[in-house]
Amino acid sequence: MVQFRIKNYPKIVAYRLGCWLSEIRNEKKVAIGDQGVVRPEEENEMISQFARDIRQKAPREGMRKGLLEGEVKGEAKSLLRMLPRRFGSLPDEISERVHNVDPNTMEMWADRVLDAKFLKEVFSE
């Protein structure tokens, strides 16, 4: 999985878009937009608006994803602390399952740990 800092994302997109537009200008092509032909002088304004939109959306989206990931990691950590206290030592595959599960299943397992008499009841389908 490639990781990068969300705050650099708008810069990367703007840079790559700029490179692409430079190639178009060098080839003396004219871009076609929704409104018809876009003149080269209008290109910069369109790119500026696109870059502003990306700068506004990327941090919010990154924050939302980061909060969700943090929430899931916190639930996994709590579940992995509760399970051994309730059921004794855990098989190795349990830790891997807990770390690779979707948020809804994690929540369901966390609820089950309180009522289950056996470890397999927590993870039953």
CSV table of N, CA and C in Angstrom, one decimal:
chain,number,residue,atom,x,y,z
A,1,MET,N,0.8,-1.2,0.0
A,1,MET,CA,0.0,0.0,0.0
A,1,MET,C,0.9,1.2,0.0
A,2,VAL,N,0.7,2.1,-0.9
A,2,VAL,CA,1.4,3.4,-1.0
A,2,VAL,C,0.8,4.4,0.0
A,3,GLN,N,1.7,4.9,0.8
A,3,GLN,CA,1.2,5.9,1.7
A,3,GLN,C,1.8,7.3,1.4
A,4,PHE,N,1.1,8.3,1.6
A,4,PHE,CA,1.6,9.6,1.4
A,4,PHE,C,0.8,10.6,2.3
A,5,ARG,N,1.3,11.7,2.5
A,5,ARG,CA,0.7,12.7,3.4
A,5,ARG,C,-0.5,13.3,2.7
A,6,ILE,N,-1.6,13.4,3.3
A,6,ILE,CA,-2.8,14.0,2.6
A,6,ILE,C,-2.5,15.4,2.3
A,7,LYS,N,-1.8,16.1,3.2
A,7,LYS,CA,-1.6,17.6,2.9
A,7,LYS,C,-0.8,17.8,1.6
A,8,ASN,N,0.0,16.8,1.2
A,8,ASN,CA,0.7,17.0,-0.1
A,8,ASN,C,-0.1,16.6,-1.3
A,9,TYR,N,-1.2,16.0,-1.1
A,9,TYR,CA,-2.0,15.5,-2.2
A,9,TYR,C,-2.4,16.6,-3.2
A,10,PRO,N,-2.9,17.7,-2.7
A,10,PRO,CA,-3.3,18.8,-3.7
A,10,PRO,C,-2.1,19.3,-4.5
A,11,LYS,N,-0.9,19.3,-3.9
A,11,LYS,CA,0.3,19.7,-4.6
A,11,LYS,C,0.7,18.7,-5.7
A,12,ILE,N,0.5,17.5,-5.4
A,12,ILE,CA,0.9,16.4,-6.3
A,12,ILE,C,-0.1,16.5,-7.5
A,13,VAL,N,-1.4,16.6,-7.2
A,13,VAL,CA,-2.4,16.7,-8.3
A,13,VAL,C,-2.2,17.9,-9.1
A,14,ALA,N,-1.9,19.0,-8.5
A,14,ALA,CA,-1.7,20.3,-9.3
A,14,ALA,C,-0.5,20.2,-10.1
A,15,TYR,N,0.6,19.6,-9.6
A,15,TYR,CA,1.8,19.4,-10.4
A,15,TYR,C,1.6,18.5,-11.6
A,16,ARG,N,1.0,17.4,-11.4
A,16,ARG,CA,0.7,16.4,-12.5
A,16,ARG,C,-0.2,17.0,-13.5
A,17,LEU,N,-1.2,17.8,-13.1
A,17,LEU,CA,-2.1,18.4,-14.0
A,17,LEU,C,-1.3,19.5,-14.8
A,18,GLY,N,-0.5,20.2,-14.1
A,18,GLY,CA,0.3,21.2,-14.8
A,18,GLY,C,1.2,20.6,-15.9
A,19,CYS,N,1.8,19.5,-15.6
A,19,CYS,CA,2.7,18.8,-16.5
A,19,CYS,C,1.8,18.3,-17.7
A,20,TRP,N,0.7,17.8,-17.5
A,20,TRP,CA,-0.2,17.4,-18.5
A,20,TRP,C,-0.6,18.6,-19.4
A,21,LEU,N,-0.9,19.7,-18.8
A,21,LEU,CA,-1.3,20.9,-19.6
A,21,LEU,C,-0.1,21.4,-20.4
A,22,SER,N,1.1,21.3,-19.9
A,22,SER,CA,2.2,21.8,-20.6
A,22,SER,C,2.4,21.0,-21.9
A,23,GLU,N,2.2,19.7,-21.7
A,23,GLU,CA,2.3,18.8,-22.9
A,23,GLU,C,1.2,19.2,-24.0
A,24,ILE,N,0.0,19.5,-23.5
A,24,ILE,CA,-1.0,19.9,-24.5
A,24,ILE,C,-0.6,21.2,-25.2
A,25,ARG,N,-0.1,22.2,-24.4
A,25,ARG,CA,0.3,23.5,-25.0
A,25,ARG,C,1.4,23.3,-26.0
A,26,ASN,N,2.4,22.4,-25.6
A,26,ASN,CA,3.5,22.2,-26.5
A,26,ASN,C,3.1,21.5,-27.8
A,27,GLU,N,2.1,20.7,-27.7
A,27,GLU,CA,1.5,20.1,-29.0
A,27,GLU,C,0.5,21.0,-29.7
A,28,LYS,N,0.3,22.2,-29.1
A,28,LYS,CA,-0.7,23.2,-29.6
A,28,LYS,C,-2.0,22.6,-29.9
A,29,LYS,N,-2.5,21.8,-28.9
A,29,LYS,CA,-3.8,21.2,-29.0
A,29,LYS,C,-4.7,22.1,-28.2
A,30,VAL,N,-6.0,22.1,-28.5
A,30,VAL,CA,-6.9,22.8,-27.7
A,30,VAL,C,-7.8,21.9,-27.0
A,31,ALA,N,-8.0,22.1,-25.7
A,31,ALA,CA,-8.8,21.2,-24.9
A,31,ALA,C,-10.3,21.5,-25.2
A,32,ILE,N,-11.1,20.4,-25.1
A,32,ILE,CA,-12.5,20.5,-25.3
A,32,ILE,C,-13.2,20.4,-24.0
A,33,GLY,N,-14.0,21.3,-23.6
A,33,GLY,CA,-14.7,21.3,-22.3
A,33,GLY,C,-16.2,21.1,-22.5
A,34,ASP,N,-17.0,21.2,-21.4
A,34,ASP,CA,-18.4,21.1,-21.5
A,34,ASP,C,-19.1,22.2,-22.3
A,35,GLN,N,-18.5,23.3,-22.3
A,35,GLN,CA,-19.0,24.5,-23.0
A,35,GLN,C,-18.5,24.6,-24.4
A,36,GLY,N,-17.7,23.7,-24.9
A,36,GLY,CA,-17.2,23.8,-26.2
A,36,GLY,C,-15.7,23.9,-26.1
A,37,VAL,N,-15.1,24.6,-27.1
A,37,VAL,CA,-13.6,24.8,-27.1
A,37,VAL,C,-13.2,25.7,-26.0
A,38,VAL,N,-12.1,25.3,-25.3
A,38,VAL,CA,-11.5,26.1,-24.3
A,38,VAL,C,-10.3,26.7,-24.8
A,39,ARG,N,-10.2,28.0,-24.7
A,39,ARG,CA,-9.0,28.8,-25.2
A,39,ARG,C,-7.9,28.6,-24.2
A,40,PRO,N,-6.6,28.6,-24.7
A,40,PRO,CA,-5.5,28.4,-23.8
A,40,PRO,C,-5.5,29.4,-22.6
A,41,GLU,N,-5.9,30.6,-22.9
A,41,GLU,CA,-5.9,31.6,-21.8
A,41,GLU,C,-6.9,31.3,-20.7
A,42,GLU,N,-8.0,30.5,-21.1
A,42,GLU,CA,-9.0,30.1,-20.1
A,42,GLU,C,-8.5,28.9,-19.3
A,43,GLU,N,-7.5,28.2,-19.8
A,43,GLU,CA,-7.1,27.0,-19.2
A,43,GLU,C,-6.6,27.2,-17.8
A,44,ASN,N,-5.8,28.3,-17.6
A,44,ASN,CA,-5.2,28.6,-16.3
A,44,ASN,C,-6.3,28.8,-15.3
A,45,GLU,N,-7.3,29.5,-15.6
A,45,GLU,CA,-8.4,29.8,-14.7
A,45,GLU,C,-9.1,28.5,-14.3
A,46,MET,N,-9.3,27.6,-15.3
A,46,MET,CA,-9.9,26.3,-15.0
A,46,MET,C,-9.1,25.5,-14.1
A,47,ILE,N,-7.8,25.5,-14.3
A,47,ILE,CA,-6.8,24.7,-13.5
A,47,ILE,C,-6.8,25.3,-12.1
A,48,SER,N,-6.8,26.6,-12.0
A,48,SER,CA,-6.8,27.2,-10.7
A,48,SER,C,-8.0,26.8,-9.9
A,49,GLN,N,-9.2,26.8,-10.5
A,49,GLN,CA,-10.4,26.5,-9.8
A,49,GLN,C,-10.3,25.0,-9.4
A,50,PHE,N,-9.9,24.1,-10.3
A,50,PHE,CA,-9.7,22.7,-10.0
A,50,PHE,C,-8.8,22.5,-8.8
A,51,ALA,N,-7.7,23.2,-8.8
A,51,ALA,CA,-6.7,23.1,-7.6
A,51,ALA,C,-7.3,23.6,-6.3
A,52,ARG,N,-8.1,24.7,-6.4
A,52,ARG,CA,-8.8,25.2,-5.2
A,52,ARG,C,-9.8,24.1,-4.6
A,53,ASP,N,-10.5,23.5,-5.6
A,53,ASP,CA,-11.5,22.5,-5.1
A,53,ASP,C,-10.8,21.3,-4.5
A,54,ILE,N,-9.7,20.9,-5.1
A,54,ILE,CA,-8.9,19.8,-4.5
A,54,ILE,C,-8.3,20.1,-3.1
A,55,ARG,N,-7.8,21.3,-3.0
A,55,ARG,CA,-7.3,21.8,-1.7
A,55,ARG,C,-8.3,21.8,-0.6
A,56,GLN,N,-9.5,22.1,-1.0
A,56,GLN,CA,-10.6,22.1,0.0
A,56,GLN,C,-11.1,20.7,0.4
A,57,LYS,N,-11.2,19.8,-0.6
A,57,LYS,CA,-11.8,18.5,-0.4
A,57,LYS,C,-10.8,17.5,0.2
A,58,ALA,N,-9.6,17.6,-0.2
A,58,ALA,CA,-8.6,16.5,0.2
A,58,ALA,C,-8.4,16.5,1.7
A,59,PRO,N,-8.2,17.6,2.4
A,59,PRO,CA,-8.0,17.6,3.9
A,59,PRO,C,-9.2,17.0,4.6
A,60,ARG,N,-10.4,17.4,4.2
A,60,ARG,CA,-11.6,16.9,4.8
A,60,ARG,C,-11.7,15.4,4.7
A,61,GLU,N,-11.5,15.0,3.5
A,61,GLU,CA,-11.6,13.5,3.2
A,61,GLU,C,-10.5,12.8,4.0
A,62,GLY,N,-9.3,13.3,4.0
A,62,GLY,CA,-8.2,12.7,4.7
A,62,GLY,C,-8.5,12.6,6.2
A,63,MET,N,-9.1,13.7,6.7
A,63,MET,CA,-9.5,13.7,8.2
A,63,MET,C,-10.5,12.7,8.5
A,64,ARG,N,-11.5,12.6,7.6
A,64,ARG,CA,-12.6,11.6,7.8
A,64,ARG,C,-12.1,10.2,7.8
A,65,LYS,N,-11.2,9.9,6.9
A,65,LYS,CA,-10.6,8.5,6.8
A,65,LYS,C,-9.7,8.3,8.0
A,66,GLY,N,-8.9,9.2,8.3
A,66,GLY,CA,-8.0,9.1,9.5
A,66,GLY,C,-8.8,8.8,10.8
A,67,LEU,N,-9.9,9.5,11.0
A,67,LEU,CA,-10.7,9.3,12.2
A,67,LEU,C,-11.3,7.9,12.2
A,68,LEU,N,-11.8,7.5,11.1
A,68,LEU,CA,-12.4,6.1,11.0
A,68,LEU,C,-11.3,5.1,11.3
A,69,GLU,N,-10.1,5.2,10.7
A,69,GLU,CA,-9.1,4.3,10.9
A,69,GLU,C,-8.7,4.3,12.4
A,70,GLY,N,-8.6,5.4,13.0
A,70,GLY,CA,-8.2,5.5,14.4
A,70,GLY,C,-9.3,4.9,15.3
A,71,GLU,N,-10.5,5.0,14.9
A,71,GLU,CA,-11.6,4.4,15.7
A,71,GLU,C,-11.5,2.9,15.6
A,72,VAL,N,-11.3,2.4,14.4
A,72,VAL,CA,-11.2,0.9,14.2
A,72,VAL,C,-10.0,0.4,15.0
A,73,LYS,N,-8.8,1.1,14.9
A,73,LYS,CA,-7.6,0.6,15.6
A,73,LYS,C,-7.9,0.6,17.1
A,74,GLY,N,-8.6,1.6,17.6
A,74,GLY,CA,-8.9,1.7,19.1
A,74,GLY,C,-9.8,0.5,19.5
A,75,GLU,N,-10.8,0.2,18.7
A,75,GLU,CA,-11.7,-0.9,19.0
A,75,GLU,C,-10.9,-2.2,19.0
A,76,ALA,N,-10.0,-2.4,18.0
A,76,ALA,CA,-9.2,-3.6,17.9
A,76,ALA,C,-8.3,-3.7,19.1
A,77,LYS,N,-7.7,-2.7,19.6
A,77,LYS,CA,-6.9,-2.7,20.7
A,77,LYS,C,-7.7,-3.1,22.0
A,78,SER,N,-8.8,-2.5,22.1
A,78,SER,CA,-9.7,-2.8,23.3
A,78,SER,C,-10.1,-4.3,23.3
A,79,LEU,N,-10.6,-4.7,22.1
A,79,LEU,CA,-11.0,-6.1,22.0
A,79,LEU,C,-9.9,-7.1,22.3
A,80,LEU,N,-8.7,-6.8,21.8
A,80,LEU,CA,-7.5,-7.7,22.0
A,80,LEU,C,-7.1,-7.6,23.5
A,81,ARG,N,-7.5,-6.6,24.2
A,81,ARG,CA,-7.2,-6.6,25.7
A,81,ARG,C,-8.3,-7.4,26.5
A,82,MET,N,-9.5,-7.3,26.0
A,82,MET,CA,-10.6,-7.9,26.7
A,82,MET,C,-10.6,-9.5,26.5
A,83,LEU,N,-10.4,-9.9,25.3
A,83,LEU,CA,-10.5,-11.3,25.0
A,83,LEU,C,-9.6,-12.2,25.9
A,84,PRO,N,-8.3,-11.9,26.1
A,84,PRO,CA,-7.5,-12.8,26.9
A,84,PRO,C,-8.0,-12.7,28.4
A,85,ARG,N,-8.4,-11.6,28.8
A,85,ARG,CA,-8.9,-11.5,30.2
A,85,ARG,C,-10.2,-12.4,30.4
A,86,ARG,N,-10.9,-12.5,29.4
A,86,ARG,CA,-12.2,-13.2,29.5
A,86,ARG,C,-12.0,-14.7,29.2
A,87,PHE,N,-11.1,-15.0,28.2
A,87,PHE,CA,-11.0,-16.4,27.7
A,87,PHE,C,-9.6,-17.0,27.9
A,88,GLY,N,-8.7,-16.3,28.4
A,88,GLY,CA,-7.3,-16.8,28.5
A,88,GLY,C,-6.5,-16.6,27.2
A,89,SER,N,-5.4,-17.3,27.1
A,89,SER,CA,-4.6,-17.0,25.9
A,89,SER,C,-5.3,-17.2,24.6
A,90,LEU,N,-4.9,-16.4,23.6
A,90,LEU,CA,-5.6,-16.5,22.3
A,90,LEU,C,-4.8,-17.2,21.3
A,91,PRO,N,-5.4,-17.9,20.3
A,91,PRO,CA,-4.7,-18.4,19.2
A,91,PRO,C,-4.2,-17.2,18.3
A,92,ASP,N,-3.0,-17.4,17.7
A,92,ASP,CA,-2.4,-16.4,16.9
A,92,ASP,C,-3.3,-15.8,15.8
A,93,GLU,N,-4.2,-16.6,15.2
A,93,GLU,CA,-5.0,-16.1,14.1
A,93,GLU,C,-6.1,-15.1,14.6
A,94,ILE,N,-6.4,-15.1,15.8
A,94,ILE,CA,-7.4,-14.2,16.4
A,94,ILE,C,-6.9,-12.8,16.2
A,95,SER,N,-5.7,-12.5,16.6
A,95,SER,CA,-5.1,-11.2,16.5
A,95,SER,C,-5.2,-10.7,15.0
A,96,GLU,N,-4.8,-11.6,14.1
A,96,GLU,CA,-4.8,-11.2,12.7
A,96,GLU,C,-6.2,-10.9,12.2
A,97,ARG,N,-7.2,-11.7,12.6
A,97,ARG,CA,-8.6,-11.5,12.2
A,97,ARG,C,-9.1,-10.1,12.7
A,98,VAL,N,-8.7,-9.8,14.0
A,98,VAL,CA,-9.2,-8.6,14.6
A,98,VAL,C,-8.6,-7.4,13.9
A,99,HIS,N,-7.4,-7.5,13.4
A,99,HIS,CA,-6.7,-6.4,12.8
A,99,HIS,C,-7.1,-6.2,11.3
A,100,ASN,N,-7.8,-7.2,10.7
A,100,ASN,CA,-8.1,-7.2,9.3
A,100,ASN,C,-9.6,-7.2,9.1
A,101,VAL,N,-10.4,-6.8,10.0
A,101,VAL,CA,-11.9,-6.9,9.9
A,101,VAL,C,-12.5,-5.5,9.6
A,102,ASP,N,-13.7,-5.5,9.0
A,102,ASP,CA,-14.4,-4.2,8.7
A,102,ASP,C,-14.9,-3.6,10.0
A,103,PRO,N,-15.2,-2.3,10.1
A,103,PRO,CA,-15.7,-1.7,11.3
A,103,PRO,C,-17.0,-2.3,11.8
A,104,ASN,N,-17.9,-2.7,11.0
A,104,ASN,CA,-19.2,-3.2,11.5
A,104,ASN,C,-19.0,-4.5,12.2
A,105,THR,N,-18.2,-5.4,11.6
A,105,THR,CA,-17.9,-6.7,12.3
A,105,THR,C,-17.2,-6.5,13.6
A,106,MET,N,-16.2,-5.6,13.6
A,106,MET,CA,-15.5,-5.2,14.8
A,106,MET,C,-16.4,-4.8,15.9
A,107,GLU,N,-17.4,-4.0,15.6
A,107,GLU,CA,-18.4,-3.6,16.6
A,107,GLU,C,-19.2,-4.7,17.1
A,108,MET,N,-19.6,-5.6,16.2
A,108,MET,CA,-20.4,-6.8,16.6
A,108,MET,C,-19.6,-7.7,17.5
A,109,TRP,N,-18.3,-7.9,17.2
A,109,TRP,CA,-17.5,-8.7,18.1
A,109,TRP,C,-17.3,-8.1,19.5
A,110,ALA,N,-17.1,-6.8,19.5
A,110,ALA,CA,-16.9,-6.1,20.8
A,110,ALA,C,-18.2,-6.2,21.6
A,111,ASP,N,-19.4,-6.2,21.0
A,111,ASP,CA,-20.6,-6.4,21.8
A,111,ASP,C,-20.7,-7.9,22.3
A,112,ARG,N,-20.3,-8.8,21.5
A,112,ARG,CA,-20.4,-10.2,21.8
A,112,ARG,C,-19.5,-10.6,23.0
A,113,VAL,N,-18.4,-10.0,23.1
A,113,VAL,CA,-17.4,-10.4,24.1
A,113,VAL,C,-18.0,-10.3,25.5
A,114,LEU,N,-18.9,-9.5,25.7
A,114,LEU,CA,-19.5,-9.3,27.0
A,114,LEU,C,-20.4,-10.4,27.4
A,115,ASP,N,-21.1,-11.1,26.4
A,115,ASP,CA,-22.0,-12.1,26.7
A,115,ASP,C,-21.6,-13.5,26.4
A,116,ALA,N,-20.5,-13.7,25.6
A,116,ALA,CA,-20.1,-15.0,25.2
A,116,ALA,C,-19.5,-15.8,26.3
A,117,LYS,N,-19.8,-17.1,26.3
A,117,LYS,CA,-19.3,-18.0,27.3
A,117,LYS,C,-18.0,-18.7,26.8
A,118,PHE,N,-17.9,-18.7,25.4
A,118,PHE,CA,-16.7,-19.3,24.8
A,118,PHE,C,-16.2,-18.4,23.7
A,119,LEU,N,-14.9,-18.4,23.5
A,119,LEU,CA,-14.2,-17.6,22.5
A,119,LEU,C,-14.9,-17.7,21.1
A,120,LYS,N,-15.2,-18.9,20.7
A,120,LYS,CA,-15.8,-19.2,19.4
A,120,LYS,C,-17.2,-18.4,19.2
A,121,GLU,N,-17.9,-18.2,20.3
A,121,GLU,CA,-19.1,-17.5,20.2
A,121,GLU,C,-18.9,-16.0,19.8
A,122,VAL,N,-17.8,-15.4,20.2
A,122,VAL,CA,-17.5,-14.0,19.8
A,122,VAL,C,-17.4,-13.9,18.3
A,123,PHE,N,-16.7,-14.9,17.7
A,123,PHE,CA,-16.4,-14.8,16.2
A,123,PHE,C,-17.3,-15.7,15.3
A,124,SER,N,-18.4,-16.2,15.9
A,124,SER,CA,-19.3,-17.0,15.1
A,124,SER,C,-20.0,-16.1,14.1
A,125,GLU,N,-20.4,-16.7,13.0
A,125,GLU,CA,-21.1,-16.0,11.9
A,125,GLU,C,-22.5,-15.9,12.2
